[in-house]
Tab-separated table of N, CA and C in Angstrom:
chain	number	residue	atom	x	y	z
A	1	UNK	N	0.844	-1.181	0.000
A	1	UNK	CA	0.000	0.000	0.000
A	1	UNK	C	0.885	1.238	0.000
A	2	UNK	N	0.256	2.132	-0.414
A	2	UNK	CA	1.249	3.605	-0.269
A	2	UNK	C	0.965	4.425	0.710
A	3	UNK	N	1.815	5.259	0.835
A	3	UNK	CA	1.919	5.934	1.983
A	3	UNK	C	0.206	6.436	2.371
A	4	UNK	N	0.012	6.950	1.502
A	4	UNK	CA	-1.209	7.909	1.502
A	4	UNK	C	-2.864	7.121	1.911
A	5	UNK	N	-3.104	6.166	1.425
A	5	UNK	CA	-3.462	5.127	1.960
A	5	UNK	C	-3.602	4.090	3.009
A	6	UNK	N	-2.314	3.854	3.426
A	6	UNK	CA	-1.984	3.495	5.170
A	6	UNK	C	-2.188	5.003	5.782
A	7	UNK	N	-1.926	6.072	5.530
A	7	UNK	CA	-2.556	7.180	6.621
A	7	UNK	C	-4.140	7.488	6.607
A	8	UNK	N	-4.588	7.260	5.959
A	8	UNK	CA	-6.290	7.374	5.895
A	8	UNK	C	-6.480	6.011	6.641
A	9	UNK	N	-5.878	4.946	6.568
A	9	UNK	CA	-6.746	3.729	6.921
A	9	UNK	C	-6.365	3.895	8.762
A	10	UNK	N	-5.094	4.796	8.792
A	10	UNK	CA	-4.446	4.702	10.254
A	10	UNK	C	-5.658	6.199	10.888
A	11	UNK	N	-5.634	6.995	10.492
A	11	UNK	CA	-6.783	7.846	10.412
A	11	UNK	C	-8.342	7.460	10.948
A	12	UNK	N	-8.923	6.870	9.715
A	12	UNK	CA	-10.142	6.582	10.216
A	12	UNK	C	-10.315	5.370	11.482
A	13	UNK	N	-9.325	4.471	11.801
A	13	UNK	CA	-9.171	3.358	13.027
A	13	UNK	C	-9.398	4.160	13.891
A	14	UNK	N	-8.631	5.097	13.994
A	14	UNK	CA	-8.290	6.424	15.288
A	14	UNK	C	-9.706	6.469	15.334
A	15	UNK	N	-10.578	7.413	14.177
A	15	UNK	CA	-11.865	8.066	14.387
A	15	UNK	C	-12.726	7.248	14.558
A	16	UNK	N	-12.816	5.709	14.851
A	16	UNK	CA	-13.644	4.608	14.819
A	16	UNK	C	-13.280	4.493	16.284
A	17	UNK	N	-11.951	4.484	16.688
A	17	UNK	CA	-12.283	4.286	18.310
A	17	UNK	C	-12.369	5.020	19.370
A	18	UNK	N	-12.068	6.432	18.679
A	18	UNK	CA	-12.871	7.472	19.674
A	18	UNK	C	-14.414	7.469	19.585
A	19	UNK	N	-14.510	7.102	17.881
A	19	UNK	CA	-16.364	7.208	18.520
A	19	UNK	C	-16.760	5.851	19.036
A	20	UNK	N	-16.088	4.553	19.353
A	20	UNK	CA	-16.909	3.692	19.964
A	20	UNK	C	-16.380	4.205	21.248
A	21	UNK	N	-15.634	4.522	21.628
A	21	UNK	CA	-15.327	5.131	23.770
A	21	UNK	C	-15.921	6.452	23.492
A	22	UNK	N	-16.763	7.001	22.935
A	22	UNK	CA	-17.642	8.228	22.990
A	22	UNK	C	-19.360	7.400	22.991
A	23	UNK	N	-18.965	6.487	22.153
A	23	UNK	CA	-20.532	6.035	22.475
A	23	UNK	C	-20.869	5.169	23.736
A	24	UNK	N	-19.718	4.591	23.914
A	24	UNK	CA	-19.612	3.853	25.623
A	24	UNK	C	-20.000	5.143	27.053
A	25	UNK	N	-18.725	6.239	26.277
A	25	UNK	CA	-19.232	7.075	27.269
A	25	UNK	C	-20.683	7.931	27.911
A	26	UNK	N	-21.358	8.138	26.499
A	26	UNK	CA	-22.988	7.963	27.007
A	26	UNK	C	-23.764	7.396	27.115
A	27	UNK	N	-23.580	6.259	26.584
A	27	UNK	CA	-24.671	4.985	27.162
A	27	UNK	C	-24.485	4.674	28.726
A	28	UNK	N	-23.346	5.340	29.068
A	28	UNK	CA	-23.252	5.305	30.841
A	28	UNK	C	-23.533	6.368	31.372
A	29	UNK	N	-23.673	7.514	30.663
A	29	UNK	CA	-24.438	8.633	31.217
A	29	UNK	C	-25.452	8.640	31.144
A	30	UNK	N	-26.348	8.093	29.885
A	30	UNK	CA	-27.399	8.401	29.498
A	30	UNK	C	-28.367	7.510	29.622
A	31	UNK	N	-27.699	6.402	30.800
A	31	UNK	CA	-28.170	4.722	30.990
A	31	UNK	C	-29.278	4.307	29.771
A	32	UNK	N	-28.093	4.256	28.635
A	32	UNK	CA	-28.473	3.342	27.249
A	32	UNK	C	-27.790	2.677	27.185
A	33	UNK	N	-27.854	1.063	27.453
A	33	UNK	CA	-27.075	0.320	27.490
A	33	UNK	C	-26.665	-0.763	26.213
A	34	UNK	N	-27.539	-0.148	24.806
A	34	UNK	CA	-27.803	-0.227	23.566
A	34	UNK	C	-26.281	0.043	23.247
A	35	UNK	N	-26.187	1.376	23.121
A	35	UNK	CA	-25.243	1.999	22.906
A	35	UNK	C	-24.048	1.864	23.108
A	36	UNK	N	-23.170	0.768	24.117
A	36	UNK	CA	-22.748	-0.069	24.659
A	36	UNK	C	-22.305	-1.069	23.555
A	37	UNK	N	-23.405	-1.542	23.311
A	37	UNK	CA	-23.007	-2.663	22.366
A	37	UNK	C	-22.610	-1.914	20.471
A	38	UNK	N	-23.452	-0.889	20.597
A	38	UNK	CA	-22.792	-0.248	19.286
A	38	UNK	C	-21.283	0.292	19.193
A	39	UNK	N	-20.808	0.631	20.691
A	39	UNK	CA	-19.467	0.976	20.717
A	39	UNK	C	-18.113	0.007	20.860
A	40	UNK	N	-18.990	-1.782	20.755
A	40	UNK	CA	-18.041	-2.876	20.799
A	40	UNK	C	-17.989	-3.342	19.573
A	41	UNK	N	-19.825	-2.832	18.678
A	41	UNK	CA	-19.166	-3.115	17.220
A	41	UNK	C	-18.485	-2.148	16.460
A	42	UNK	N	-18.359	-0.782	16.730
A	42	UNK	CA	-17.578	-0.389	15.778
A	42	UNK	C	-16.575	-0.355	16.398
A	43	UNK	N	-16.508	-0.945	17.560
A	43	UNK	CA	-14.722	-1.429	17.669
A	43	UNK	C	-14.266	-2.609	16.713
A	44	UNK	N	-14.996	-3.161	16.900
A	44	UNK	CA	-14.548	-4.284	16.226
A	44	UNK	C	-14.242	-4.517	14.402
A	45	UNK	N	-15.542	-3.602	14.276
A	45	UNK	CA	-15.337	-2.760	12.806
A	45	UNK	C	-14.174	-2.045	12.593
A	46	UNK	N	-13.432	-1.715	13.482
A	46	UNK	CA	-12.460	-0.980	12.999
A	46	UNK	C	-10.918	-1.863	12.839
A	47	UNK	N	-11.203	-2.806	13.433
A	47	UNK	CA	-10.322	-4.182	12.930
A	47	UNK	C	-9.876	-4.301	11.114
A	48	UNK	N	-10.703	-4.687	10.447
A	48	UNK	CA	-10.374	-4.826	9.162
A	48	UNK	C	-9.753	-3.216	8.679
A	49	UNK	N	-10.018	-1.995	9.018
A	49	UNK	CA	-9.952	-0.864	8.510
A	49	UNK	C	-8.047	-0.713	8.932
A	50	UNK	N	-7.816	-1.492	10.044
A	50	UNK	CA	-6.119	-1.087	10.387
A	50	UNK	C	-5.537	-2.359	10.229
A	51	UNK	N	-6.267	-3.638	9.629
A	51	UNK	CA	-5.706	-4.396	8.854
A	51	UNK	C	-4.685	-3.277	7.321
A	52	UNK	N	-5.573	-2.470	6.888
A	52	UNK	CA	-4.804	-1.410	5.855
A	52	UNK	C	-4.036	-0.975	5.784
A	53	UNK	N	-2.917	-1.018	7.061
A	53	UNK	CA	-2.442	-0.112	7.790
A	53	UNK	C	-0.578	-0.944	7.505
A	54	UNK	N	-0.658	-2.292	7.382
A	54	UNK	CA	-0.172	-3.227	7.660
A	54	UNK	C	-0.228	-4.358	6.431
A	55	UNK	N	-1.302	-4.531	5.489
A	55	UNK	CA	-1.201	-5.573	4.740
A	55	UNK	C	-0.516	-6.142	3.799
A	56	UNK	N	0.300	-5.009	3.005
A	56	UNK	CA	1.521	-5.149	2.160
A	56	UNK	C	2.758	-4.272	2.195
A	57	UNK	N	3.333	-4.272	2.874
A	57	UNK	CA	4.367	-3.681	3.515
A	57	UNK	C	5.479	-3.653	2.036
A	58	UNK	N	6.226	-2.766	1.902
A	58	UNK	CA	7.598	-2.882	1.181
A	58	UNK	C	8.506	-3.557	2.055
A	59	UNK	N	8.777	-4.295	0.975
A	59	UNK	CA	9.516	-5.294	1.139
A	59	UNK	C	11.082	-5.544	0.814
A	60	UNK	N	11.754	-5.511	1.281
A	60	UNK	CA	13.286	-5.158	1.036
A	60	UNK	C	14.159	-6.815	1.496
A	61	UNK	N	14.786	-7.443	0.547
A	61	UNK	CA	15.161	-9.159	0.759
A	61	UNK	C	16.750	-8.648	1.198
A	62	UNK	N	16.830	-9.293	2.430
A	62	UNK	CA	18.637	-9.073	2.764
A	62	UNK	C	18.853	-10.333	3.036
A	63	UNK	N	20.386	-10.889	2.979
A	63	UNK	CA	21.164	-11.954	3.212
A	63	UNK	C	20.355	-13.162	4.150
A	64	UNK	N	20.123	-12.314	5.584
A	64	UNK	CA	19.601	-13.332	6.579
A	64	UNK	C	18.127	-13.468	6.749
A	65	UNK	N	17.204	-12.576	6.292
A	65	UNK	CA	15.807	-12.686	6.342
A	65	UNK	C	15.383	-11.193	5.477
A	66	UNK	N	13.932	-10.995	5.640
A	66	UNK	CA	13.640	-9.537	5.127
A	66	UNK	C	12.981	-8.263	5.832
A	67	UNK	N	13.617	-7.456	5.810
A	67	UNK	CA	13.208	-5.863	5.508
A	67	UNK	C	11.920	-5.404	5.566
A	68	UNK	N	10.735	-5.422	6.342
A	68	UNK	CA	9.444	-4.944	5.814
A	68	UNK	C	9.775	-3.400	6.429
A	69	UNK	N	8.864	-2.743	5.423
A	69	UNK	CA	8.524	-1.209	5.823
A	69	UNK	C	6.983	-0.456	5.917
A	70	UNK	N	6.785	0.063	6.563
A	70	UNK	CA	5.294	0.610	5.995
A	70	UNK	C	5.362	2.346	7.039
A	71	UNK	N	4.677	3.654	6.503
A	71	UNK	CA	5.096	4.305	6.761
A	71	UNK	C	4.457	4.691	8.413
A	72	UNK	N	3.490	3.958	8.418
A	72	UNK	CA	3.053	4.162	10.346
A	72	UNK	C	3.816	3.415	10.885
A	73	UNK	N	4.111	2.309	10.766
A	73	UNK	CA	4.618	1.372	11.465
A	73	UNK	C	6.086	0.947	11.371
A	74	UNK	N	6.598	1.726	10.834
A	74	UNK	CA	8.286	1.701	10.356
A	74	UNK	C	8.765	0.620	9.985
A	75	UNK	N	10.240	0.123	10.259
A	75	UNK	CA	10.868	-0.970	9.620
A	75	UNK	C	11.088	-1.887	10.470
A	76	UNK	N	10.603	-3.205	10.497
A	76	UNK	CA	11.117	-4.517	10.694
A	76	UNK	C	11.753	-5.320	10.423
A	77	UNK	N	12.573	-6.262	10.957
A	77	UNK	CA	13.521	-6.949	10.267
A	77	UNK	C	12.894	-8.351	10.749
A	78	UNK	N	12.683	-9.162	9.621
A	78	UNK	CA	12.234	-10.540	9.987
A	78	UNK	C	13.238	-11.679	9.327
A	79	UNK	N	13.612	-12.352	10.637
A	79	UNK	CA	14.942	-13.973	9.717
A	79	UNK	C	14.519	-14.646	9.439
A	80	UNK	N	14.728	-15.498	8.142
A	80	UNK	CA	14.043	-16.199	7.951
A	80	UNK	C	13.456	-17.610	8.387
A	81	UNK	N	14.151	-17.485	9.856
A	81	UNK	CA	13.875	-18.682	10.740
A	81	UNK	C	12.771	-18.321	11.010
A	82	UNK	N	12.154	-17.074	11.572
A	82	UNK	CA	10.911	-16.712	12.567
A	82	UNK	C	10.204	-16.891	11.023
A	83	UNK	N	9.753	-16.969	9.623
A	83	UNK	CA	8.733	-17.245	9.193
A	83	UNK	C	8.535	-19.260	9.340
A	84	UNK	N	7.768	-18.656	9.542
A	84	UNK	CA	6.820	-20.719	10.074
A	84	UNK	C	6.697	-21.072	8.913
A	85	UNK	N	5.980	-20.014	7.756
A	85	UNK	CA	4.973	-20.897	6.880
A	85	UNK	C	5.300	-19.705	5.460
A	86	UNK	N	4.951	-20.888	4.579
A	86	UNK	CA	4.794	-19.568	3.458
A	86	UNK	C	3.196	-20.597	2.560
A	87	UNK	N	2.227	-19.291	2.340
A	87	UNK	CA	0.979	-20.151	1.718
A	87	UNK	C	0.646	-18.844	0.679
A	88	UNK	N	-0.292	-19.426	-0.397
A	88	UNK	CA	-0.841	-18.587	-0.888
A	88	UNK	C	-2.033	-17.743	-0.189
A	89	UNK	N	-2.293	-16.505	-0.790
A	89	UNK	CA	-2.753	-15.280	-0.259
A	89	UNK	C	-4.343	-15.548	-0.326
A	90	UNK	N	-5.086	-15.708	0.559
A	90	UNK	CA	-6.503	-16.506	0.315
A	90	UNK	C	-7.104	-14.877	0.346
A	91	UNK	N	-6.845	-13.855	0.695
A	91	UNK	CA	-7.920	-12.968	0.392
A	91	UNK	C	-7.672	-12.755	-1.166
A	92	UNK	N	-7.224	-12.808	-1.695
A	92	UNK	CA	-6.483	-12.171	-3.360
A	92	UNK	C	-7.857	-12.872	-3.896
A	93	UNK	N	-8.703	-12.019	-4.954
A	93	UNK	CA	-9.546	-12.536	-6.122
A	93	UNK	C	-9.639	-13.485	-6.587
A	94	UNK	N	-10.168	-14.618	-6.837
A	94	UNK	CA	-9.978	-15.478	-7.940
A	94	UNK	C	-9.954	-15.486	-9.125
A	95	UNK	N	-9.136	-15.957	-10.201
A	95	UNK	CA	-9.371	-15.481	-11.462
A	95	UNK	C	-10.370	-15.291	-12.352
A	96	UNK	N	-10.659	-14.638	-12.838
A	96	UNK	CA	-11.553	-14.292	-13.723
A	96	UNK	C	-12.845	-13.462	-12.411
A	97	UNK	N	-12.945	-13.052	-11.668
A	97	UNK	CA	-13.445	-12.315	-10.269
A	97	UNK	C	-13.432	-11.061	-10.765
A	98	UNK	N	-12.232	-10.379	-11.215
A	98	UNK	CA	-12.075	-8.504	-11.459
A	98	UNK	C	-12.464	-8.129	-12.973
A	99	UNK	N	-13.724	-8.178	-13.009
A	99	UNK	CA	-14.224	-8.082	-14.323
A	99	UNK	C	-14.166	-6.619	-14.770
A	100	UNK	N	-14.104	-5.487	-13.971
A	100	UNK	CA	-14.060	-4.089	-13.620
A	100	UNK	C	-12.452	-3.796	-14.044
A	101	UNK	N	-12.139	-4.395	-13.382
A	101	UNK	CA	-10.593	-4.416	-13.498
A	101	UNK	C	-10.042	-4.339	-14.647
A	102	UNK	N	-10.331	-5.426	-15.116
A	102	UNK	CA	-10.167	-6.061	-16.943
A	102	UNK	C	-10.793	-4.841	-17.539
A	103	UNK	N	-12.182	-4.470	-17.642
A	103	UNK	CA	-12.569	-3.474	-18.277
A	103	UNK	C	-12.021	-2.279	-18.281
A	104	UNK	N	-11.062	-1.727	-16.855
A	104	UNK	CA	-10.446	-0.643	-16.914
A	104	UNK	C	-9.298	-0.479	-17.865
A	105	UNK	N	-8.340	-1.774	-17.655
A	105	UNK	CA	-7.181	-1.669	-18.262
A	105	UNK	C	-7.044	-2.392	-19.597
A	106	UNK	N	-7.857	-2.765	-19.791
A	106	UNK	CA	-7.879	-3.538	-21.173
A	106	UNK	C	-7.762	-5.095	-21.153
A	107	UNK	N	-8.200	-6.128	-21.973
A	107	UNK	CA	-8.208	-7.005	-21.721
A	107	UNK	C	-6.432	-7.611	-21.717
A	108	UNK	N	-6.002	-7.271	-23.198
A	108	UNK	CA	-4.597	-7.594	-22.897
A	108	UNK	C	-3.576	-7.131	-22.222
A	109	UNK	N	-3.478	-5.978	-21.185
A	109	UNK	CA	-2.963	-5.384	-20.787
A	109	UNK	C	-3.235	-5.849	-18.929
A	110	UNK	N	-4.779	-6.536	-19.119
A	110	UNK	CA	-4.846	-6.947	-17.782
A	110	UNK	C	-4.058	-8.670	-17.202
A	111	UNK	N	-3.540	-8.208	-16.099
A	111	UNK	CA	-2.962	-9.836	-15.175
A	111	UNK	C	-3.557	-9.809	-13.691
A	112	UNK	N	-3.965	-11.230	-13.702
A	112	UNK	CA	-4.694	-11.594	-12.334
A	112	UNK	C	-3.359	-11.703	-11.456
A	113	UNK	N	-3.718	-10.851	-9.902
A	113	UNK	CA	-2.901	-10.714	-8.983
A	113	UNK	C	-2.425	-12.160	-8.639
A	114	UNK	N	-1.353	-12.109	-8.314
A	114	UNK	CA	-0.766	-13.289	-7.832
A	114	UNK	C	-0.114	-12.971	-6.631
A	115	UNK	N	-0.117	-13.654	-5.368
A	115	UNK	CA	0.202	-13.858	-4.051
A	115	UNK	C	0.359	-14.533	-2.991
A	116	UNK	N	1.463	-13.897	-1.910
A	116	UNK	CA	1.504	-15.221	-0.908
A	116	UNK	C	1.288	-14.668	0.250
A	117	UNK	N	1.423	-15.285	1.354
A	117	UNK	CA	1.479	-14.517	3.149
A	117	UNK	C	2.702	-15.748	3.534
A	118	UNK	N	3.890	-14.990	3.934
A	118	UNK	CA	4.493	-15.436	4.886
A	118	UNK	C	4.371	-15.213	6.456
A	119	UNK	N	4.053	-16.269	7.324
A	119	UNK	CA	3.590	-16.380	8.215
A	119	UNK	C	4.988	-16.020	9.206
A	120	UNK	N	4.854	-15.078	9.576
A	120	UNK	CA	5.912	-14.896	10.598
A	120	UNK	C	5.797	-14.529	12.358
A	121	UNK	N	6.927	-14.775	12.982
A	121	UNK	CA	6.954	-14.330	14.320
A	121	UNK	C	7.283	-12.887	14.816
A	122	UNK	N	7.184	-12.471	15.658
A	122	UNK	CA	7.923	-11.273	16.743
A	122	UNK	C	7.626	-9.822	15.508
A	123	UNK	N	6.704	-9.839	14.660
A	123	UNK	CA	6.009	-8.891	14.259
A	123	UNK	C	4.779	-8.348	15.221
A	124	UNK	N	4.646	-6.467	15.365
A	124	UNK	CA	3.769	-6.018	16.186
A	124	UNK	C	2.169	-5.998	15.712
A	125	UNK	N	1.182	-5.823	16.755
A	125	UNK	CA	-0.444	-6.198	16.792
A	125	UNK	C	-0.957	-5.942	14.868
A	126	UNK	N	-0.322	-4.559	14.623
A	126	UNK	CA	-1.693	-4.559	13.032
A	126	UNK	C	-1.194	-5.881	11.841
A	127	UNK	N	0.069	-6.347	12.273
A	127	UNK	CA	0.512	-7.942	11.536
A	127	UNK	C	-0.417	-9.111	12.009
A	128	UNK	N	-0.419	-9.068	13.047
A	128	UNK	CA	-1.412	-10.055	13.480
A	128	UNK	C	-2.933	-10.145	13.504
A	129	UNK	N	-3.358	-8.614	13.391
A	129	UNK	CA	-4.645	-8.614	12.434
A	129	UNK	C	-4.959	-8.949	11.151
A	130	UNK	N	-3.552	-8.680	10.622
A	130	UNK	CA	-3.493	-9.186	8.976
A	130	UNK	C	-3.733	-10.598	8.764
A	131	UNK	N	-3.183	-11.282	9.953
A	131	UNK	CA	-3.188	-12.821	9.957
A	131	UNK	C	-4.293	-13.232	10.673
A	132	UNK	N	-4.933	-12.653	11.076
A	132	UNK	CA	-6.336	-12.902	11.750
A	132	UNK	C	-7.433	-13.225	10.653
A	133	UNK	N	-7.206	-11.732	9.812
A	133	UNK	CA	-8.581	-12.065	8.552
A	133	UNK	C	-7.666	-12.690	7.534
A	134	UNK	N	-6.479	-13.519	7.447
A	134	UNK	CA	-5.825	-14.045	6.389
A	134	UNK	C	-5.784	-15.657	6.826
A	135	UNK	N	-6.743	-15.857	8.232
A	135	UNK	CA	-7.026	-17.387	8.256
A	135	UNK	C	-5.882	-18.159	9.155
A	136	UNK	N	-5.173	-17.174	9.743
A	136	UNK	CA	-3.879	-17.560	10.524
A	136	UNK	C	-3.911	-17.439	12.169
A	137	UNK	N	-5.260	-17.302	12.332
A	137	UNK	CA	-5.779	-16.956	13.971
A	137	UNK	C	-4.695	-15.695	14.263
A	138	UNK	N	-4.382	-15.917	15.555
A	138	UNK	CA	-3.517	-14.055	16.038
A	138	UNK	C	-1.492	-14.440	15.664
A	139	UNK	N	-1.821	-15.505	14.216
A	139	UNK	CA	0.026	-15.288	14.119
A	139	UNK	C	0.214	-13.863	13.109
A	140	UNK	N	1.114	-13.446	13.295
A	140	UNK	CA	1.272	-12.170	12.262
A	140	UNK	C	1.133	-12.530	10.749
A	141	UNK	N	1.381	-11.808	9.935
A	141	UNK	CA	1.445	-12.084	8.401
A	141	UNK	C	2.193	-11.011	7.882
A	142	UNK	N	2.583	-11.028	6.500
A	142	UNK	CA	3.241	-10.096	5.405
A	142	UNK	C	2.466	-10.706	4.191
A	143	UNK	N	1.630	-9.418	3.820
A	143	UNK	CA	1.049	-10.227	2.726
A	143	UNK	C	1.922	-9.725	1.665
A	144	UNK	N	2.282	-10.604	0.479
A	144	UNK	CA	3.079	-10.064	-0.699
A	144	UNK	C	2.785	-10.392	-2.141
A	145	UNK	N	2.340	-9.211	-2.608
A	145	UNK	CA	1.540	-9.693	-4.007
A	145	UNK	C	2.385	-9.025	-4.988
A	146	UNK	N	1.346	-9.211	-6.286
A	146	UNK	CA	1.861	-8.785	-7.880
A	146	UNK	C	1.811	-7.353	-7.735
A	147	UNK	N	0.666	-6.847	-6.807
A	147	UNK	CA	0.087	-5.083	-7.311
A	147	UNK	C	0.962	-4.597	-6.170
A	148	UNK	N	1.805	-4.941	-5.299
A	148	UNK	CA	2.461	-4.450	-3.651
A	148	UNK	C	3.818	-4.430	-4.466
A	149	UNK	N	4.417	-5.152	-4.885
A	149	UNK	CA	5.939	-5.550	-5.307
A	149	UNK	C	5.966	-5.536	-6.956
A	150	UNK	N	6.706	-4.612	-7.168
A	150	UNK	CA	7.166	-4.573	-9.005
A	150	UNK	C	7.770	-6.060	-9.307
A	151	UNK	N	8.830	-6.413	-8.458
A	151	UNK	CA	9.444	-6.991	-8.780
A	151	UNK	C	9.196	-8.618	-8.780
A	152	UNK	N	7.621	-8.917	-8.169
A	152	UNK	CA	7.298	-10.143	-7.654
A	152	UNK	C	7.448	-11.277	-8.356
A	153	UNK	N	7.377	-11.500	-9.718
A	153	UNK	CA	8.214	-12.801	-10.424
A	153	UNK	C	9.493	-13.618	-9.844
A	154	UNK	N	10.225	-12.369	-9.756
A	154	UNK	CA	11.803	-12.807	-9.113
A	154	UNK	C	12.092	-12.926	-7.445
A	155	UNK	N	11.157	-11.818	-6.535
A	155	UNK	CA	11.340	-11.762	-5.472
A	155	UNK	C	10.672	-12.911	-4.589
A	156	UNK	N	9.549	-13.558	-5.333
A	156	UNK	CA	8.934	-14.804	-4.122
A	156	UNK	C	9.634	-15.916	-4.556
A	157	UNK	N	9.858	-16.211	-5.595
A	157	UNK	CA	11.053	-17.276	-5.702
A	157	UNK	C	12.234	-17.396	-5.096
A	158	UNK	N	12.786	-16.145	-4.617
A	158	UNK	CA	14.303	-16.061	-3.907
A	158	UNK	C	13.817	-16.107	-2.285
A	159	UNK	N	12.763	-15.663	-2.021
A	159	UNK	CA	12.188	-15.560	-0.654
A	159	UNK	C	11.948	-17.318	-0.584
A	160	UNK	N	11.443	-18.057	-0.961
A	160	UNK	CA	11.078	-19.069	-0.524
A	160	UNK	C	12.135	-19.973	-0.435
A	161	UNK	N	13.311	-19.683	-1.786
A	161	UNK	CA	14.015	-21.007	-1.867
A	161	UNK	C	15.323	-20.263	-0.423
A	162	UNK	N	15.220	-19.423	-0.020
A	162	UNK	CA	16.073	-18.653	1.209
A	162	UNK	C	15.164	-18.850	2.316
A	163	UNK	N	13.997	-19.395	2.400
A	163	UNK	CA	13.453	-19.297	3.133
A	163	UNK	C	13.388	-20.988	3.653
A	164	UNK	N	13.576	-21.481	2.552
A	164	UNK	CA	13.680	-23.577	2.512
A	164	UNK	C	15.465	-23.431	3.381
A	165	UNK	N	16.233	-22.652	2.780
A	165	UNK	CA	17.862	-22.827	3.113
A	165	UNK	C	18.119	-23.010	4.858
A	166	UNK	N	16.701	-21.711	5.203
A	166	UNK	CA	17.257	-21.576	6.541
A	166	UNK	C	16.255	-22.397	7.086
A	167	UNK	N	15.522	-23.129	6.826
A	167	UNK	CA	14.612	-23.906	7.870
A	167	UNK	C	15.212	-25.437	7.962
A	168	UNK	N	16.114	-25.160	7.039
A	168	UNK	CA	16.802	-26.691	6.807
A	168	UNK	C	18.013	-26.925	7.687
A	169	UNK	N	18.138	-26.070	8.242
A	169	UNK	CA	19.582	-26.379	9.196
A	169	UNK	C	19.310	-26.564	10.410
């Protein structure tokens, strides 16, 4: 995601959980205890919104593991011991799904996203939301696709077979 984008999604989370502890706060003044429960769902609503925040990070491949960046959440360094798992990306479209898509850019000009989630450790909470709605219960994730990474032909191939090197020792 780009900068501009992770700050709106980091943005509206903010404005989602001041208004659910604003709506908590008068349903206890105003003994509405309705209101209460509207301020646990748009908490909870605001879950997927700072999943945004976090879901495709730039990605930078060094010697011993990789580089993620994103501009709220700065830079991490993950080895490639702490990733557990590498799977394909189950939120990504299925083919032939972005019919809009195709129509925007032309038929020959359009390619269905291709992607993975490496499942990793000792990444902070909006990673582990990523891996929450990516089917991974509360382990973190890096999601890494075709539309996140220019370079993704060459870069998930070197990630995985570096990623087989170090799980093998």
């Amino acid at each position: 995601m780009n900068r501009r984008n992770e700050l709106f999604a980091a943005i509206l989370t903010l404005v989602m959980i001041i208004a659910a502890g604003l709506q908590v706060i008068i349903a206890l003044a105003a003994g509405a205890p309705m209101l209460i429960a509207t301020g646990i769902l748009t908490t909870l609503l605001a879950l997927p919104v700072l999943q945004n925040t976090a879901r495709s990070p730039q990605v930078t491949l060094e010697n011993d593991g990789l580089s993620i960046h994103t501009s709220l959440w700065g830079t991490h360094k993950v080895p490639f011991a702490a990733i557990s798992a590498i799977r394909e990306d189950p939120s990504l479209p299925p083919a032939g799904a972005e019919i809009y898509r195709q129509k925007a850019v032309g038929k020959a000009n359009y390619r269905p996203v291709e992607g993975k989630i490496l499942v990793a450790s000792g990444l902070p909470l909006p990673y582990r939301v990523v891996g929450f709605f990516a089917g991974e219960g509360l382990n973190a994730v890096i999601a890494i696709n075709s539309r996140s990474v220019s370079n993704y032909a060459r870069l998930m191939p070197l990630i995985e077979q570096r990623w087989q090197q170090a799980t093998a020792r």
